[in-house]
Coordinates of C-alpha atoms in Angstrom, one line a residue:
M1 CA 0.2 -0.1 0.0
E2 CA 1.4 3.6 -0.7
S3 CA 2.4 5.6 2.0
H4 CA -0.4 8.0 0.0
Y5 CA -3.3 5.7 1.3
F6 CA -1.8 6.2 5.0
N7 CA -2.0 10.1 4.3
L8 CA -5.5 10.1 3.4
I9 CA -6.8 8.0 6.7
R10 CA -4.6 10.3 8.6
T11 CA -6.3 13.1 7.1
W12 CA -9.8 11.8 7.4
G13 CA -9.1 10.7 11.3
L14 CA -8.0 14.4 11.7
Q15 CA -10.8 15.7 10.0
K16 CA -13.1 13.6 12.5
G17 CA -10.8 14.3 15.8
I18 CA -10.0 11.0 16.2
P19 CA -6.3 11.3 17.2
I20 CA -7.3 14.8 19.3
K21 CA -10.6 13.8 21.1
G22 CA -10.3 9.7 20.9
D23 CA -9.7 7.5 23.6
P24 CA -7.0 4.8 22.7
K25 CA -8.8 2.4 25.0
T26 CA -12.2 2.6 22.9
Q27 CA -9.8 2.8 20.1
S28 CA -8.0 -0.5 20.5
I29 CA -11.5 -2.3 21.7
K30 CA -12.4 -1.0 17.9
A31 CA -9.6 -2.8 16.2
M32 CA -10.9 -6.0 18.5
E33 CA -14.5 -5.5 16.7
E34 CA -13.1 -5.0 13.0
L35 CA -10.6 -8.3 13.8
G36 CA -14.1 -10.3 15.2
E37 CA -15.4 -9.2 11.3
L38 CA -12.6 -10.5 10.0
A39 CA -12.6 -13.7 11.6
H40 CA -16.4 -13.9 10.7
A41 CA -15.8 -13.2 6.7
I42 CA -12.8 -15.7 6.8
L43 CA -15.3 -18.2 8.4
K44 CA -17.6 -17.7 5.9
N45 CA -14.9 -17.3 2.9
D46 CA -16.4 -14.1 2.1
K47 CA -13.4 -12.3 0.1
E48 CA -15.2 -9.4 0.0
E49 CA -15.9 -8.8 3.3
I50 CA -12.2 -10.1 4.1
S51 CA -10.8 -7.6 2.1
D52 CA -13.1 -4.9 3.9
A53 CA -12.6 -5.8 7.6
I54 CA -8.6 -5.8 6.5
G55 CA -9.3 -2.6 5.4
D56 CA -10.9 -1.5 8.6
V57 CA -8.3 -3.0 11.1
V58 CA -5.8 -1.1 9.1
I59 CA -7.8 2.3 9.1
V60 CA -8.3 1.7 12.9
L61 CA -4.4 0.8 13.6
T62 CA -3.6 4.1 11.5
N63 CA -5.5 6.0 13.9
L64 CA -4.2 4.7 16.8
A65 CA -1.0 5.2 15.7
A66 CA -1.6 8.8 15.7
M67 CA -3.5 9.2 18.8
Y68 CA 0.6 8.4 20.6
N69 CA 2.5 10.7 17.5
M70 CA 3.3 7.7 15.4
N71 CA 3.1 7.1 12.1
I72 CA 1.7 3.4 11.1
E73 CA 4.9 3.3 8.5
N74 CA 7.3 3.1 11.2
C75 CA 5.0 0.6 13.5
I76 CA 5.2 -1.7 10.8
K77 CA 8.7 -1.1 9.7
D78 CA 9.5 -1.3 13.2
S79 CA 7.9 -4.7 13.8
Y80 CA 9.1 -6.2 10.2
D81 CA 12.9 -5.5 11.0
V82 CA 12.3 -8.0 14.2
V83 CA 10.0 -10.6 12.5
S84 CA 12.1 -10.7 9.2
K85 CA 15.3 -11.9 11.5
R86 CA 12.8 -14.7 13.1
S87 CA 13.1 -18.7 12.2
G88 CA 10.5 -20.6 12.8
N89 CA 8.3 -23.7 11.2
M90 CA 4.4 -23.3 9.7
I91 CA 3.0 -25.8 12.5
N92 CA -1.0 -26.2 12.0
G93 CA -1.2 -23.3 9.5
T94 CA 0.4 -21.0 11.4
F95 CA 4.2 -19.7 11.6
V96 CA 5.4 -20.6 15.1
K97 CA 8.8 -19.0 16.0
D98 CA 11.4 -20.7 17.4
K99 CA 12.7 -20.5 21.0
K100 CA 15.7 -19.1 21.9

């Protein structure tokens, strides 16, 4: 995804007052709700709803990062820098990192 879309999300969030007036606790609950919708869409194998739910999760997380004066791109980069160095195996359809 281009950073352009993250900027559009941040602009929209600012227009709605999310980073300034929002509550990180309720925003994190909103993220969990969106993840629940994603899980439901996966169970139904509804690709349109899966795509919508993934987008909704990204939007909520982008605004949550802004509440902490962070940008999501750096959060993603920092996390990727860690996980890219992990070793592990696929077990029952899930990547499980090796124990140190």
